[in-house]
XYZ file of C-alpha atoms in Angstrom:
740
model
C 202.784 132.785 233.898
C 204.899 135.749 232.984
C 203.472 138.328 230.679
C 203.291 136.924 227.190
C 204.076 140.177 225.456
C 206.718 142.837 225.494
C 206.794 145.254 228.365
C 204.158 147.846 227.771
C 205.674 151.277 227.487
C 203.866 154.498 228.055
C 203.007 154.876 224.413
C 199.701 155.179 222.695
C 198.701 152.132 220.687
C 196.398 152.146 217.724
C 193.143 150.207 217.794
C 194.600 147.528 215.538
C 197.710 147.199 217.713
C 195.575 146.732 220.809
C 193.489 144.097 219.045
C 196.610 142.261 217.915
C 198.034 142.357 221.435
C 194.846 140.873 222.884
C 194.939 138.015 220.427
C 198.619 137.380 221.147
C 197.915 137.218 224.886
C 194.959 134.895 224.356
C 197.070 132.596 222.177
C 199.725 132.415 224.910
C 197.147 131.536 227.566
C 195.727 128.826 225.317
C 199.152 127.299 224.695
C 199.838 127.181 228.427
C 196.449 125.714 229.253
C 196.403 122.915 226.690
C 200.014 122.326 225.681
C 201.963 123.355 228.784
C 203.985 125.888 226.790
C 204.964 128.904 228.927
C 205.744 132.172 227.204
C 208.043 134.845 228.647
C 208.259 138.615 228.357
C 212.022 139.054 227.986
C 213.520 138.497 224.523
C 215.175 135.110 223.931
C 216.401 133.255 220.858
C 213.249 131.085 220.753
C 209.630 131.772 219.812
C 206.339 129.894 219.700
C 204.270 130.571 216.568
C 200.555 130.143 217.279
C 198.458 129.345 214.180
C 201.660 128.383 212.382
C 201.441 124.596 212.763
C 200.868 121.605 210.554
C 197.429 121.377 212.152
C 196.544 124.688 210.476
C 197.602 123.488 207.055
C 200.817 125.524 207.136
C 203.691 123.613 205.543
C 207.263 123.659 206.818
C 208.451 125.285 203.617
C 205.877 128.078 203.846
C 206.669 128.868 207.478
C 210.421 128.563 206.912
C 210.254 131.186 204.160
C 208.493 133.698 206.440
C 210.691 133.116 209.492
C 213.838 133.143 207.389
C 213.130 136.661 206.131
C 214.434 138.177 209.379
C 217.360 135.926 210.270
C 218.940 132.478 210.213
C 216.711 129.772 211.688
C 218.601 127.220 213.760
C 215.729 124.908 214.819
C 212.150 124.653 213.573
C 209.908 122.144 215.358
C 206.441 121.428 213.933
C 204.670 118.710 215.983
C 202.240 116.666 213.872
C 198.627 117.841 213.868
C 199.329 120.709 216.278
C 198.279 124.340 215.630
C 201.627 125.839 216.552
C 205.352 125.675 215.763
C 208.508 126.385 217.784
C 211.503 128.205 216.305
C 215.005 129.048 217.535
C 217.063 131.682 215.714
C 220.847 131.782 215.509
C 220.896 135.077 217.441
C 218.662 136.961 219.843
C 218.619 139.944 217.478
C 217.107 137.767 214.753
C 214.556 136.444 217.234
C 213.499 140.019 218.048
C 212.956 140.631 214.362
C 210.989 137.395 214.241
C 208.842 138.548 217.150
C 207.970 141.603 215.077
C 206.271 139.236 212.590
C 203.385 139.041 215.076
C 200.180 139.502 213.076
C 201.756 138.334 209.808
C 199.209 136.722 207.522
C 199.769 133.657 205.345
C 197.630 132.478 202.469
C 196.533 128.859 202.853
C 194.401 127.950 199.876
C 191.388 130.222 200.025
C 191.932 130.913 203.732
C 194.157 133.410 205.537
C 196.186 132.386 208.588
C 197.289 135.017 211.110
C 200.451 134.243 213.080
C 200.895 135.184 216.759
C 204.448 134.959 218.094
C 205.671 134.978 221.708
C 209.032 134.335 223.359
C 209.796 131.005 225.064
C 212.917 130.053 226.996
C 214.067 127.092 224.915
C 213.029 124.761 222.123
C 213.845 121.100 222.708
C 213.976 119.283 219.380
C 214.344 115.956 221.227
C 211.085 116.157 223.165
C 209.710 113.051 221.529
C 211.637 109.804 221.415
C 211.882 107.470 218.489
C 208.877 105.181 217.957
C 209.714 101.566 217.212
C 208.024 99.837 214.292
C 205.679 96.953 215.121
C 207.617 93.673 215.570
C 208.067 91.896 212.271
C 207.552 94.996 210.116
C 210.279 95.912 207.616
C 210.293 98.818 205.147
C 212.632 98.724 202.148
C 212.884 102.032 200.293
C 213.487 102.301 196.527
C 212.888 98.572 196.132
C 211.969 99.036 192.473
C 213.416 101.502 189.996
C 211.364 104.226 188.273
C 211.474 102.128 185.092
C 210.119 99.049 186.894
C 207.448 101.199 188.522
C 206.269 102.397 185.118
C 206.130 98.815 183.773
C 204.122 97.601 186.762
C 201.628 100.454 186.540
C 201.200 99.953 182.796
C 200.488 96.253 183.376
C 197.488 97.079 185.580
C 194.839 97.706 182.946
C 191.840 99.247 184.701
C 189.872 99.332 181.421
C 189.930 95.536 181.071
C 187.130 93.520 182.657
C 188.171 90.006 181.614
C 186.733 87.985 184.514
C 188.525 84.879 183.244
C 191.878 86.457 184.078
C 191.208 88.799 186.962
C 188.446 90.157 189.148
C 187.989 93.910 189.297
C 185.763 95.808 191.727
C 185.018 99.426 192.533
C 184.713 99.759 196.298
C 183.544 102.778 198.256
C 187.029 104.206 198.782
C 189.180 102.635 196.066
C 189.426 100.454 192.963
C 190.533 96.845 193.360
C 191.849 94.090 191.103
C 192.571 90.492 192.151
C 194.976 88.096 190.445
C 195.584 84.405 191.197
C 192.652 84.163 193.611
C 189.763 86.498 194.306
C 189.575 87.909 197.805
C 185.880 87.974 198.657
C 184.756 90.849 200.839
C 181.466 89.158 201.720
C 183.255 86.540 203.856
C 186.760 88.070 204.032
C 188.367 84.980 202.570
C 189.373 83.318 199.325
C 187.834 80.361 197.528
C 190.894 78.124 197.513
C 189.339 75.689 195.037
C 188.691 78.363 192.410
C 191.958 79.942 191.241
C 191.743 82.588 188.553
C 193.197 81.142 185.330
C 195.374 84.140 184.536
C 197.684 83.737 187.532
C 199.916 86.644 188.519
C 201.054 89.160 185.876
C 204.387 88.175 184.347
C 205.782 91.647 184.950
C 205.645 90.879 188.702
C 207.869 87.802 188.490
C 211.249 89.637 188.507
C 210.150 91.671 191.519
C 209.090 88.555 193.424
C 212.291 86.718 192.498
C 214.237 89.630 193.957
C 212.159 89.332 197.164
C 213.218 85.691 197.429
C 216.827 86.495 196.568
C 216.955 89.269 199.189
C 215.384 86.871 201.739
C 212.253 88.912 202.281
C 210.303 85.718 201.561
C 211.049 82.042 201.140
C 208.038 81.163 198.973
C 206.564 82.682 195.849
C 203.159 84.346 196.450
C 200.209 83.090 194.421
C 197.687 85.866 195.106
C 197.858 89.564 194.238
C 195.460 92.337 195.226
C 195.928 95.681 193.490
C 194.382 98.744 195.165
C 194.254 102.177 193.560
C 193.706 105.138 195.897
C 192.870 108.603 194.671
C 193.770 111.588 196.851
C 191.455 111.608 199.864
C 190.767 107.869 199.765
C 191.900 105.197 202.222
C 191.186 101.794 203.726
C 189.796 101.071 207.212
C 192.032 99.379 209.807
C 192.067 95.595 209.410
C 194.140 92.449 209.789
C 194.403 90.188 206.771
C 192.422 87.017 207.473
C 194.624 84.435 209.182
C 192.894 81.422 207.635
C 193.131 82.879 204.128
C 196.855 83.636 203.841
C 200.212 82.484 205.160
C 202.411 84.539 207.459
C 204.242 86.803 205.027
C 202.607 89.754 203.260
C 204.455 91.960 200.759
C 203.083 95.368 199.757
C 204.617 97.528 197.035
C 203.714 101.249 196.903
C 203.679 102.830 193.430
C 202.785 106.252 192.060
C 202.757 108.227 195.322
C 203.637 107.968 198.981
C 201.183 107.695 201.855
C 201.044 107.151 205.608
C 199.829 103.804 206.948
C 198.632 103.581 210.543
C 199.388 100.458 212.579
C 197.496 99.869 215.830
C 197.946 97.237 218.530
C 194.732 95.841 220.112
C 195.793 97.402 223.420
C 195.863 100.870 221.866
C 199.475 101.644 220.883
C 199.689 103.126 217.400
C 202.521 103.788 214.958
C 202.260 105.903 211.789
C 204.597 104.685 209.033
C 205.388 106.665 205.888
C 205.332 104.415 202.806
C 207.504 106.175 200.217
C 206.916 105.771 196.520
C 208.519 102.550 195.139
C 209.010 101.131 198.650
C 208.339 97.548 199.766
C 206.557 96.859 203.065
C 207.168 93.410 204.564
C 204.731 92.227 207.256
C 205.304 89.052 209.206
C 204.770 87.736 212.717
C 203.112 90.098 215.182
C 202.774 92.993 212.732
C 200.914 90.721 210.310
C 198.785 88.702 212.738
C 197.964 91.102 215.593
C 198.330 94.760 214.547
C 195.675 96.347 212.371
C 196.844 98.443 209.453
C 194.895 101.047 207.528
C 195.102 104.343 205.655
C 193.154 107.373 206.870
C 191.157 109.037 204.072
C 192.650 112.533 203.710
C 194.321 114.707 201.087
C 197.394 115.712 203.107
C 199.793 113.634 205.194
C 202.331 114.710 207.803
C 205.666 113.407 206.514
C 209.385 114.068 207.029
C 210.602 117.025 204.975
C 212.935 116.220 202.097
C 216.505 117.151 202.912
C 218.527 117.676 199.744
C 221.698 117.265 201.802
C 220.641 113.809 202.976
C 218.752 112.126 200.123
C 219.277 108.685 201.651
C 217.715 109.556 204.991
C 215.053 107.181 206.269
C 211.732 108.814 205.450
C 209.496 106.508 207.472
C 210.401 107.992 210.877
C 207.742 110.460 212.081
C 209.255 110.825 215.559
C 211.615 113.659 214.590
C 209.253 116.613 214.948
C 211.943 119.075 213.879
C 211.741 117.775 210.311
C 208.040 117.348 209.493
C 205.941 118.972 206.816
C 202.743 118.421 204.835
C 202.559 116.297 201.707
C 199.635 116.393 199.284
C 198.571 112.885 198.353
C 198.623 111.744 194.777
C 197.167 108.658 193.105
C 198.777 105.637 194.764
C 198.635 102.056 193.563
C 199.546 99.252 195.954
C 200.428 95.704 194.947
C 199.886 93.306 197.860
C 201.313 89.816 197.382
C 200.204 86.901 199.571
C 200.389 83.112 199.703
C 197.060 81.304 200.033
C 196.968 79.116 203.161
C 196.063 75.450 202.723
C 195.901 74.400 206.387
C 194.349 76.057 209.449
C 196.408 78.848 210.989
C 198.247 77.878 214.188
C 199.886 81.248 214.886
C 200.768 82.425 218.382
C 197.943 84.992 218.454
C 194.772 82.943 219.020
C 192.754 85.929 220.255
C 193.014 87.468 216.775
C 192.997 84.215 214.777
C 189.805 83.070 213.088
C 191.210 79.510 212.766
C 191.638 79.225 216.543
C 188.403 80.780 217.697
C 185.946 78.542 219.580
C 182.939 77.302 217.639
C 180.417 79.998 217.004
C 177.159 79.843 218.983
C 174.258 78.058 217.282
C 172.853 81.384 216.161
C 174.277 84.916 216.182
C 172.812 87.306 218.743
C 169.810 89.304 217.614
C 167.829 92.029 219.267
C 165.379 90.276 221.594
C 161.774 89.877 220.518
C 160.465 88.476 223.771
C 161.129 88.451 227.494
C 162.838 85.075 227.121
C 165.121 86.399 224.368
C 166.037 89.396 226.517
C 166.935 87.215 229.499
C 169.119 84.970 227.349
C 170.911 87.894 225.738
C 171.675 89.546 229.062
C 172.698 86.290 230.713
C 175.225 85.493 227.972
C 176.511 88.954 227.057
C 176.233 90.773 230.395
C 176.051 88.580 233.502
C 178.504 85.885 232.424
C 180.957 88.443 231.044
C 181.142 90.500 234.251
C 181.709 87.389 236.337
C 184.687 86.601 234.100
C 186.225 90.070 233.946
C 185.365 91.304 237.456
C 188.918 91.777 238.769
C 190.228 93.348 235.595
C 187.125 95.542 235.308
C 187.558 96.694 238.898
C 191.196 97.617 238.310
C 190.085 100.118 235.630
C 187.333 101.690 237.759
C 189.164 103.662 240.397
C 188.357 107.339 239.638
C 184.845 108.578 240.499
C 183.352 110.963 237.963
C 183.308 114.577 239.243
C 179.657 115.379 238.540
C 178.509 112.167 240.191
C 180.631 113.090 243.211
C 179.003 116.537 243.249
C 175.573 114.914 243.399
C 176.649 112.641 246.260
C 178.312 115.453 248.167
C 175.094 117.488 248.019
C 173.243 114.910 250.157
C 172.425 115.806 253.737
C 174.312 113.952 256.511
C 172.475 110.791 257.498
C 170.816 110.390 254.094
C 170.167 106.855 252.885
C 171.819 106.121 249.547
C 171.372 103.131 247.239
C 173.792 102.442 244.394
C 172.033 100.075 242.014
C 174.656 98.466 239.824
C 177.448 99.522 242.158
C 180.249 97.581 240.425
C 183.345 97.645 242.612
C 181.772 100.254 244.912
C 183.812 103.267 243.854
C 180.924 105.614 244.722
C 179.953 104.013 248.038
C 182.662 105.869 249.949
C 182.471 109.271 248.252
C 180.325 110.852 250.976
C 181.166 109.328 254.388
C 178.270 111.224 256.023
C 175.569 109.169 254.305
C 174.383 105.588 254.842
C 175.341 103.938 251.565
C 174.402 100.457 250.344
C 175.146 98.974 246.929
C 173.836 96.077 244.899
C 175.070 94.452 241.711
C 174.138 91.460 239.579
C 177.772 90.233 239.643
C 178.659 88.270 242.769
C 182.359 88.746 241.950
C 182.011 92.537 241.992
C 179.956 92.420 245.188
C 182.754 90.373 246.761
C 185.217 93.130 245.784
C 182.934 95.699 247.458
C 182.927 93.593 250.620
C 186.723 93.297 250.610
C 186.928 97.096 250.367
C 184.728 97.485 253.433
C 181.473 98.521 251.720
C 177.928 97.246 252.312
C 176.682 95.514 249.159
C 174.588 92.538 248.139
C 173.724 90.594 244.984
C 170.550 91.736 243.318
C 168.950 92.410 239.973
C 168.190 96.052 239.156
C 164.681 95.060 238.117
C 163.870 93.628 241.532
C 165.851 95.224 244.363
C 164.989 93.602 247.732
C 164.554 96.860 249.655
C 161.419 98.456 251.107
C 159.600 101.125 249.124
C 159.840 104.847 249.965
C 162.983 104.463 252.074
C 165.885 106.012 250.167
C 166.828 109.659 250.099
C 168.806 109.252 246.897
C 169.695 106.681 244.244
C 172.272 106.525 241.484
C 172.414 104.189 238.492
C 175.718 104.378 236.619
C 176.184 102.248 233.478
C 173.644 99.574 234.366
C 170.353 100.030 232.545
C 172.091 99.084 229.294
C 172.556 95.416 230.340
C 170.412 94.038 233.208
C 168.221 90.899 233.278
C 164.986 89.983 235.079
C 166.217 87.062 237.121
C 164.356 86.998 240.434
C 166.592 87.406 243.516
C 165.552 86.078 246.923
C 164.255 88.894 249.131
C 166.794 90.145 251.664
C 165.888 92.156 254.745
C 168.158 95.209 254.952
C 168.304 98.831 256.090
C 166.847 101.604 253.976
C 169.376 102.839 251.391
C 169.993 105.730 249.034
C 169.532 104.563 245.477
C 172.559 105.232 243.276
C 171.605 104.637 239.644
C 174.269 106.060 237.402
C 174.881 103.811 234.400
C 172.836 100.698 234.656
C 170.071 101.456 232.208
C 172.025 101.097 228.972
C 172.607 97.343 229.457
C 168.891 96.432 229.408
C 167.907 94.953 226.086
C 164.369 96.282 225.595
C 162.749 99.641 226.195
C 160.152 98.080 228.497
C 162.857 96.550 230.675
C 164.810 99.811 230.810
C 161.693 101.652 231.911
C 161.112 98.999 234.577
C 164.502 99.809 236.120
C 163.614 103.506 236.359
C 160.324 102.538 238.012
C 162.235 100.378 240.475
C 164.522 103.274 241.354
C 161.533 105.543 241.905
C 159.884 102.883 244.090
C 162.878 102.927 246.427
C 162.865 106.720 246.809
C 160.944 108.460 249.554
C 158.766 111.404 248.422
C 161.161 114.245 247.642
C 164.081 111.832 247.132
C 166.316 112.172 244.088
C 167.834 109.705 241.628
C 170.818 110.282 239.338
C 170.945 108.157 236.174
C 173.825 107.970 233.689
C 173.613 106.084 230.379
C 176.088 105.830 227.544
C 175.333 108.266 224.722
C 175.308 107.780 220.971
C 176.657 111.314 220.738
C 180.281 110.810 221.780
C 181.005 114.144 220.110
C 178.724 116.837 221.509
C 178.888 120.619 221.086
C 182.035 120.144 218.961
C 183.776 118.336 221.844
C 184.858 114.707 221.687
C 184.358 112.588 224.782
C 187.430 111.172 226.451
C 186.334 107.775 225.129
C 187.031 108.980 221.579
C 190.115 111.039 222.476
C 191.820 108.286 224.515
C 194.703 106.731 222.518
C 196.235 104.498 225.221
C 199.801 105.215 224.207
C 201.072 103.883 227.537
C 199.921 100.345 226.937
C 196.954 98.378 228.291
C 195.027 99.424 231.341
C 192.428 96.808 230.753
C 189.354 98.359 229.294
C 189.799 99.647 225.795
C 186.053 99.946 225.527
C 183.163 101.760 227.064
C 182.970 103.916 230.132
C 186.704 104.258 230.810
C 186.493 108.007 231.298
C 189.050 108.037 234.138
C 186.889 110.333 236.222
C 188.233 113.475 234.601
C 185.189 114.971 232.961
C 186.543 118.156 231.497
C 184.796 120.814 229.475
C 187.990 122.383 228.226
C 188.291 122.993 224.485
C 191.233 121.464 222.726
C 194.049 123.712 221.617
C 193.073 123.820 217.984
C 189.579 124.971 218.829
C 190.781 127.633 221.239
C 193.345 128.979 218.825
C 190.860 129.048 216.003
C 188.651 131.166 218.241
C 191.482 133.672 218.476
C 191.389 134.220 214.761
C 187.639 134.367 214.281
C 187.505 138.160 214.148
C 189.953 138.571 211.295
C 190.082 137.133 207.791
C 187.925 134.104 208.598
C 190.824 132.385 210.283
C 188.548 130.379 212.514
C 189.162 127.679 209.997
C 192.925 127.944 210.211
C 193.174 125.422 212.992
C 190.575 122.991 211.806
C 191.739 122.451 208.227
C 193.559 119.347 209.167
C 192.025 117.219 211.894
C 194.083 115.299 214.420
C 194.858 111.626 213.861
C 192.498 110.741 216.666
C 189.687 112.691 215.003
C 190.462 111.242 211.589
C 190.606 107.766 213.025
C 187.261 108.165 214.735
C 185.764 109.228 211.402
C 187.452 106.405 209.510
C 186.180 103.800 211.909
C 182.801 105.295 212.689
C 180.923 102.858 210.529
C 183.000 99.786 211.146
C 181.539 97.102 213.349
C 184.304 94.549 213.548
C 185.266 92.033 216.192
C 188.639 93.024 217.669
C 189.770 89.407 217.780
C 188.509 88.544 214.294
C 190.208 91.384 212.525
C 190.964 89.767 209.229
C 188.539 91.927 207.373
C 188.856 94.426 204.611
C 185.760 96.304 205.688
C 185.708 99.044 203.139
C 183.210 97.108 201.054
C 180.775 97.673 203.868
C 179.085 101.036 204.245
C 181.733 102.306 206.598
C 180.662 105.925 206.431
C 177.227 105.182 207.776
C 176.473 107.407 210.741
C 172.718 107.088 210.963
C 171.716 105.421 214.199
C 168.672 103.216 213.926
C 165.984 102.721 216.534
C 164.539 99.338 217.464
C 162.224 97.916 214.842
C 159.636 95.207 214.703
C 161.878 92.767 212.847
C 164.927 91.348 214.653
C 168.276 92.895 213.797
C 171.618 91.207 214.252
C 173.836 92.869 216.835
C 177.049 94.285 215.425
C 180.413 94.305 217.199
C 181.617 97.802 217.992
C 185.164 98.981 217.261
C 186.533 100.435 220.470
C 187.305 104.165 220.669
C 185.182 104.999 217.629
C 181.806 106.603 217.027
C 178.728 104.371 217.192
C 176.964 103.157 214.069
C 174.018 101.597 215.875
C 172.229 101.871 219.200
C 172.279 98.174 220.075
C 175.674 96.532 219.851
C 178.327 94.317 221.415
C 181.381 96.058 222.875
C 184.634 94.049 223.164
C 186.581 93.759 226.414
C 190.170 92.498 226.129
C 190.868 90.652 229.363
C 194.299 91.417 230.728
C 196.234 88.419 232.003
C 194.219 85.607 230.486
C 192.791 84.169 233.727
C 189.287 84.324 235.170
C 188.576 87.837 236.255
C 191.854 89.026 234.746
C 193.975 88.443 237.876
C 195.684 85.567 239.583
C 195.954 86.808 243.132
C 192.349 87.145 244.163
C 189.971 90.010 243.744
C 192.012 92.830 245.121
C 189.587 95.515 244.048
C 191.771 97.656 241.867
C 195.321 96.643 242.657
C 197.654 97.386 239.788
C 199.994 94.559 240.826
C 197.738 91.576 240.392
C 199.659 90.264 237.378
C 203.090 88.705 237.323
C 205.018 90.362 234.471
C 206.201 87.891 231.846
C 209.870 87.044 231.782
C 211.947 87.611 228.670
C 211.683 83.941 227.816
C 207.904 83.992 228.023
C 205.649 85.029 225.183
C 202.899 87.416 226.285
C 199.702 85.528 227.015
C 196.982 86.169 224.446
C 194.150 88.334 225.728
C 190.720 86.674 225.798
C 188.027 88.874 224.301
C 184.537 89.133 225.779
C 181.581 90.986 224.313
C 179.137 93.023 226.382
C 175.689 94.034 225.201
C 174.919 97.775 225.195
C 172.041 99.989 224.221
C 173.406 103.502 223.720
C 170.965 106.383 224.125
C 170.175 109.153 221.677
C 169.613 112.731 222.784
C 166.232 113.004 224.496
C 165.697 109.243 224.754
C 166.502 109.022 228.470
C 164.160 111.914 229.274
C 161.452 110.294 227.124
C 161.907 107.091 229.098
C 161.658 108.877 232.444
C 158.526 110.893 231.669
C 156.645 107.619 231.167
C 157.222 106.814 234.830
C 154.498 108.134 237.142
C 155.238 110.071 240.285
C 158.541 111.556 239.241
C 159.746 114.852 237.773
C 162.938 115.579 235.842
C 164.920 118.214 237.713
C 167.806 118.376 235.292
C 169.251 116.610 232.249
C 172.695 117.073 230.716
C 175.509 115.521 228.665
C 178.654 114.550 230.581
C 181.687 113.119 228.760
C 179.801 110.829 226.388
C 176.864 110.080 228.732
C 173.287 111.314 228.926
C 172.315 112.077 232.500
C 169.144 112.967 234.387
C 168.348 113.918 237.973
C 164.855 112.800 238.977
C 162.792 113.872 241.990
C 159.999 111.731 243.376
C 156.809 113.747 243.686
C 154.837 111.148 245.591
C 152.009 111.128 243.042
C 151.940 107.511 241.889
């Protein structure tokens, strides 16, 4: 990288100038490291403004005023939720004056932001392409007039509690009124035989007649839900219950604008600005498959108002050269729906409660006995992995660096055992060792065989290998869901025991401890075992794991759930954190870059308490305690297992994690178990509708800090050499002492 500052002349600099220069250089290094933005030493027409982004709480108008003091600004790009901005001046002379603003301080509320400016070669205002709205989603701006808006808001009397006409509730994040029919949050449905006598407010009739006349709907809705959101409030992502309402949903935004986030089950997300007095029409895929929700926050990133183009579409957030911050006001939404009288037969059965198979006789609970544990693991671990083996294998192709480091440290000729080896991705890491794997899934063992690895079917609780024979073992993502089924003894060579994430699938503490004891049994005295388990703490030392940060913008790769860390365990800080560190020495600007969190961070917080089935997403979950973050330990009384929402923080230690099977067939492929081939699926033709994705649920026990070490110290004859946190996993390295 070229020098990020002006050529240093043989002049004496003051102490403050030297300090400012150091911070400018550090900001430039941070931008290159995390954003790929290269700064240059020679003057150009373009500058990068560190600490001057929407992510710092700096608005476009505020930054424009400062930059415009020294010359005419041609382009100003402010990417959403980023702690920097990019500016191009009309002339190079103006840019040089702009560069002299380095160290300029801005007041942001009660905080001070210090700007650091460096030259860049160009600013491309077309870096990000336009994002398409979800299929079936239509936004109509200025659908009602200001006069109609006032009439509608006046008609919603929040002081009235006449239960004969309407039902009013105060939920955790908003106030709610129901007309026509009550939507019940206890079962996420309506009682179709108990209409509310008041019907819909008469003031709504002209608006609905216009919807019919403009062909936004063919039928008149008979149910209305009114939500009132104060600044900072929102609603968790959800899909309106299929069996409760017909296809079309109409939502009118009154009082203030907001941003609604739409997310596809495979990870693609679209943020849509809902202007004041606009009508949102949801039908088809956008209504049945995509979740929609509003992140609780007080500021939104929205397109800046252009007085020259008052009719410009304001819902497009893809034009980063025209974004600013908007403080939320009190917003009232009127959502009109038609109650469904027959079961839903939509084309999205994986997300449709009407088309789901009959529920099991009883919901899964935490096991109270050995028999319960075996049944739980057989249904929600063993059967699932047999079904998803090919698809699972295709997402497990990158070994994790710190596991590879452990394997590479083994002496040539060492015997290695990988207990819970999956598709065998660690069996070939160190070609100088004798490696053998075992797994409970015969389908995954078959994939290992096809890849040329030595593996056999076995339970982690009873590995058919001689005691004291392995130099090393790893257990990766296994202990959280293994059973106790007895496997016939097989005579085999001594192996190194790989145990890197098996433990978190075992359903009781006693069974998890038994797996550790089995690993220790296999080790020779002095042998080492590496164990990885999934951690409750997916955000550790102010760093989110890749599991939380992953957004899957490029479409499905198969696993939108646990353990898809892609093998790139990185300890790098994100840009906002690094840049805030630059400003920590002056004016408390460490907070400059953390005032507004990224969408991914906000989303993780919004969803952290939600335990919803991805294919039964009809639920308005905000009536549940969605902000709960306390993780409970196992108790004497049985607790029902909740369904985790992928890519979010955990709200319990024992849970079911969804897996969306790609392709719809057994194992997720239709050309055999190729062990990771990306071409196992025939792409659908234009005439074909995409096949719905079956959803399976896997049992997990996620570990709290210190829990894995506590488990290991109960095992005799072993010492903990090291324990650490690695990208959302708790890890230990054990050494067998021989004293058993």
